[in-house]
Structure formats: C-alpha cells, structure tokens
PDB file of C-alpha atoms in Angstrom:
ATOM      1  CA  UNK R  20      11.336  -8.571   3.478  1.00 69.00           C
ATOM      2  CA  UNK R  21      11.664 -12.318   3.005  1.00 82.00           C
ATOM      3  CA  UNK R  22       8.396 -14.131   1.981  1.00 87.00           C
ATOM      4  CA  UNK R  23       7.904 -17.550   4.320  1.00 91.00           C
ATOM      5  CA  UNK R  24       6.365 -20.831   2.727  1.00 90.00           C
ATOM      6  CA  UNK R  25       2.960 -19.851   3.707  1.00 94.00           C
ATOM      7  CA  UNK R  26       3.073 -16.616   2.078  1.00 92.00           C
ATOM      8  CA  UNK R  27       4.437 -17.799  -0.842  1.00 93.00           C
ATOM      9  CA  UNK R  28       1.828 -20.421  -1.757  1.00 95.00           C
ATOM     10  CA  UNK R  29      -0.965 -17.736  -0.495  1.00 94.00           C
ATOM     11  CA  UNK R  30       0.425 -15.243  -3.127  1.00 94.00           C
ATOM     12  CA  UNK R  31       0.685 -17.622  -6.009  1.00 94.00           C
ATOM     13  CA  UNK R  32      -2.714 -18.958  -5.263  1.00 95.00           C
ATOM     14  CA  UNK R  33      -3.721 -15.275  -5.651  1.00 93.00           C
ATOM     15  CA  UNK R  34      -1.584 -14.707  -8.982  1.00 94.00           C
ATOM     16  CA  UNK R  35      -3.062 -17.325 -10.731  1.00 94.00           C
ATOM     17  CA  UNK R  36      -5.756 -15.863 -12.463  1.00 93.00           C
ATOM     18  CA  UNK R  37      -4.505 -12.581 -13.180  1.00 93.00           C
ATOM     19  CA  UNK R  38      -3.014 -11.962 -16.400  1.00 94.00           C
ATOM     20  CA  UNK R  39       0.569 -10.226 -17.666  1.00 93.00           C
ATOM     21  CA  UNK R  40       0.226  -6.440 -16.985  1.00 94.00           C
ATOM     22  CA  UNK R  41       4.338  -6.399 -18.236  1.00 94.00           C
ATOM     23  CA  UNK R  42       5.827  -7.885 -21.110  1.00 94.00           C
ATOM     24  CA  UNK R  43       9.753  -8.014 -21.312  1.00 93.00           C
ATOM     25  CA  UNK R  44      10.775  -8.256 -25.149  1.00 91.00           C
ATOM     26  CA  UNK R  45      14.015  -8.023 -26.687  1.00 90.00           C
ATOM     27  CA  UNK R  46      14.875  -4.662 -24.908  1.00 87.00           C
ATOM     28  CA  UNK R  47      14.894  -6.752 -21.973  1.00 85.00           C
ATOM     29  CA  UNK R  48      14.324  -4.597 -19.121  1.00 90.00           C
ATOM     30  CA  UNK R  49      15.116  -1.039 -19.160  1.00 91.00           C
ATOM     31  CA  UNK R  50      13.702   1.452 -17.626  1.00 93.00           C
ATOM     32  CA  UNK R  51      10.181   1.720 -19.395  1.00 92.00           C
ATOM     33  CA  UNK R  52       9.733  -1.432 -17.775  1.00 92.00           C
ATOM     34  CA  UNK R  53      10.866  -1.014 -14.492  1.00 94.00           C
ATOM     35  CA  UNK R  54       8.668   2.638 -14.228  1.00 94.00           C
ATOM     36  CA  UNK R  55       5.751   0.337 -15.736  1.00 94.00           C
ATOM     37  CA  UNK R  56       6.537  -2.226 -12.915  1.00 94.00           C
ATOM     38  CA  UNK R  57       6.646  -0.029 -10.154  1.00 94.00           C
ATOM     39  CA  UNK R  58       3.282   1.972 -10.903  1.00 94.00           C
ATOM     40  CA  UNK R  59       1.723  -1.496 -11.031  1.00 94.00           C
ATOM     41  CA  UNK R  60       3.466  -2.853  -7.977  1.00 93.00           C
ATOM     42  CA  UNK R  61       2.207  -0.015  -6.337  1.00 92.00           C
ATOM     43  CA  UNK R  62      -1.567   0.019  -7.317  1.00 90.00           C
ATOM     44  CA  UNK R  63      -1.700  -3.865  -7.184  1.00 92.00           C
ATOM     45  CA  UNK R  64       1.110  -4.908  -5.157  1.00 92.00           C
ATOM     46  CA  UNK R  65       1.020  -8.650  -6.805  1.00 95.00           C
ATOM     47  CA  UNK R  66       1.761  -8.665 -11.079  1.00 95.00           C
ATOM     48  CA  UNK R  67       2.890 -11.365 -13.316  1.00 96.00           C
ATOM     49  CA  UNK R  68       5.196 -10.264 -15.778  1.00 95.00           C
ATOM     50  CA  UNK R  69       6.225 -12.701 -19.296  1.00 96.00           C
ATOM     51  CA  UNK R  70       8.943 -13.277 -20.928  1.00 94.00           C
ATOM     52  CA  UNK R  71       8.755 -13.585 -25.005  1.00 94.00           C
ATOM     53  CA  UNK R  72      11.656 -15.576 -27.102  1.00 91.00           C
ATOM     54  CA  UNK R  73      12.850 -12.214 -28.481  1.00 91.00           C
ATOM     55  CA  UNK R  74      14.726 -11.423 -25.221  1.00 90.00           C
ATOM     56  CA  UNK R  75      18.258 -11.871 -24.558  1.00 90.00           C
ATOM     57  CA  UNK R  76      17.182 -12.657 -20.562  1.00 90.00           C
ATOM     58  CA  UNK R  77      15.952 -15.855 -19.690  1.00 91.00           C
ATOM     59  CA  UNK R  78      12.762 -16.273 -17.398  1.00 94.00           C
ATOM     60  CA  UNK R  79      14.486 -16.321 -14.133  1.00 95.00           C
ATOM     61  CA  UNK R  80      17.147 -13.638 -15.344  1.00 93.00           C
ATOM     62  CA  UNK R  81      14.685 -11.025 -16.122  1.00 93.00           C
ATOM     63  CA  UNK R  82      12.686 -11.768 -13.195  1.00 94.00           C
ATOM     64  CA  UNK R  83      15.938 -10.992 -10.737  1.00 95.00           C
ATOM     65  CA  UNK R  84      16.675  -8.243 -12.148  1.00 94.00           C
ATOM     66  CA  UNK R  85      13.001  -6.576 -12.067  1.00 94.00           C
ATOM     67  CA  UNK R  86      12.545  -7.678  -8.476  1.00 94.00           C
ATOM     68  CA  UNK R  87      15.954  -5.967  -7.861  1.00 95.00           C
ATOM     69  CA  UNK R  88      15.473  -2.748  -9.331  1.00 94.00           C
ATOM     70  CA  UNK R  89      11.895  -2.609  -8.065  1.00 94.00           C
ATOM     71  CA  UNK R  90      12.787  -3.370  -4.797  1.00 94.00           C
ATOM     72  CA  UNK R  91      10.235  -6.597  -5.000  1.00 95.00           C
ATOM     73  CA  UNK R  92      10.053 -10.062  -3.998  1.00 94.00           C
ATOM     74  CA  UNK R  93       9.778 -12.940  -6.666  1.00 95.00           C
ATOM     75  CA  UNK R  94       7.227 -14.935  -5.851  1.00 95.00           C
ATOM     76  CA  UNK R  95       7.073 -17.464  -8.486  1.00 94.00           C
ATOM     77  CA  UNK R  96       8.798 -18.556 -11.626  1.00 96.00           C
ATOM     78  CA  UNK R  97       7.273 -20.587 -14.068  1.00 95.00           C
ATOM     79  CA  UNK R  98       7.601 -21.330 -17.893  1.00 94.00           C
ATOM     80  CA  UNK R  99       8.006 -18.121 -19.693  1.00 95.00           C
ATOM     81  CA  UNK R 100       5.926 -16.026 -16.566  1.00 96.00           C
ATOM     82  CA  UNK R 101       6.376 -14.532 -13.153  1.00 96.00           C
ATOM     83  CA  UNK R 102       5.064 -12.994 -10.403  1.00 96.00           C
ATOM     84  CA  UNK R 103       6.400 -10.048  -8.242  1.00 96.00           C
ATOM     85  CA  UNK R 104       5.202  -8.758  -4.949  1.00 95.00           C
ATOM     86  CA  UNK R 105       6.057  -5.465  -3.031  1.00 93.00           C
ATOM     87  CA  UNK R 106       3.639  -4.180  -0.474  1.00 90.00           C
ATOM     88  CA  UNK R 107       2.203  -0.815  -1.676  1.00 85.00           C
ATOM     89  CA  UNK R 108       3.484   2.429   0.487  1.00 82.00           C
ATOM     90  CA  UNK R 109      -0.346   4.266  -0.009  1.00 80.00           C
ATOM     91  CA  UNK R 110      -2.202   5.211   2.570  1.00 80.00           C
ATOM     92  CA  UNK R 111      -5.513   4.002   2.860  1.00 77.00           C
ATOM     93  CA  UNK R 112      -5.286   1.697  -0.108  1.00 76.00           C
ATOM     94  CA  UNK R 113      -6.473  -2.061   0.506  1.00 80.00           C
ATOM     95  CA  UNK R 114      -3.579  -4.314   1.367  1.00 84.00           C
ATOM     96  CA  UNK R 115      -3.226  -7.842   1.116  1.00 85.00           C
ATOM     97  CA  UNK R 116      -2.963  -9.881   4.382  1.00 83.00           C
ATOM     98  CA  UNK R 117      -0.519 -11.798   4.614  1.00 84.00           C
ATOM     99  CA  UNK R 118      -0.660 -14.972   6.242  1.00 84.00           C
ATOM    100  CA  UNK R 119       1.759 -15.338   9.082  1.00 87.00           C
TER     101      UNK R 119
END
C-alpha cells in the first residue's frame, strides 16, 4: 500500500503528539525490535520510533529497514525520529480512516 499526499500529512498530523514507543540503539535493529514494532504496529497502527547517536544506522537507514521487515509504510522522517504506519489485521479493533 502506497500512502497519497493527503494521507501522509493526515498521519503525521496524528503522530505528532505521541511519543517514541521504540528506541533503536547501537544494536540497531534486530529482531527485539522488529517483534517490539510489530506488536505496536498492530495495537496502534501509527508509532514513532528514535534513533540515539550510539547506532551504526542513520535516521532514514533504520527507518527503511524497520518499515521493511515490518511490512510498514514510513510516514515521516525527521531529526533523529520517525513514524511508521501499517493498518492493523484485528477484527473489531478501531481503525484509522484514512482520508482518500
């Protein structure tokens, strides 16, 4: 799923105020992290992740290759954060709507 313009700037208006539920440090991201970032993908479908200075990945690196092996969308990069999205496979849960 490709995210369009609108989308986009709906998702990171939603992202702004939450806060990092994952932290990728200098074990850059393994599989700890991607198990942590697919539980919370799938509860919340929107997270911001960070980035610290310890890690061998830079900011848009690390985010790639989370998105990738979460099977996510990026939906911003900026500074040392980002924000993933993946629409949550459970039944009944709330979704977000996204704009067309």
């Amino acid at each position: 799923m490709t995210l369009k313009g609108k989308q986009i700037r709906q998702l990171r208006s939603l992202a702004h105020h939450l806060d990092s539920v994952i932290i990728i440090g200098k074990a850059d991201v393994n599989e700890g992290t991607v198990d942590q970032a697919d539980k919370a993908l799938e509860a919340h479908e929107l997270i911001k992740c960070s980035v610290l200075d310890t890690s061998n990945l830079d900011v848009r690196e690390a985010a790639e290759e989370l998105a990738q092996r979460c099977r996510a969308e990026i939906v911003q990069v900026i500074g040392r954060k980002f924000v993933l999205y993946r629409e949550t496979s459970r039944e009944g849960a709330e979704k977000i709507q996204l704009v067309p």
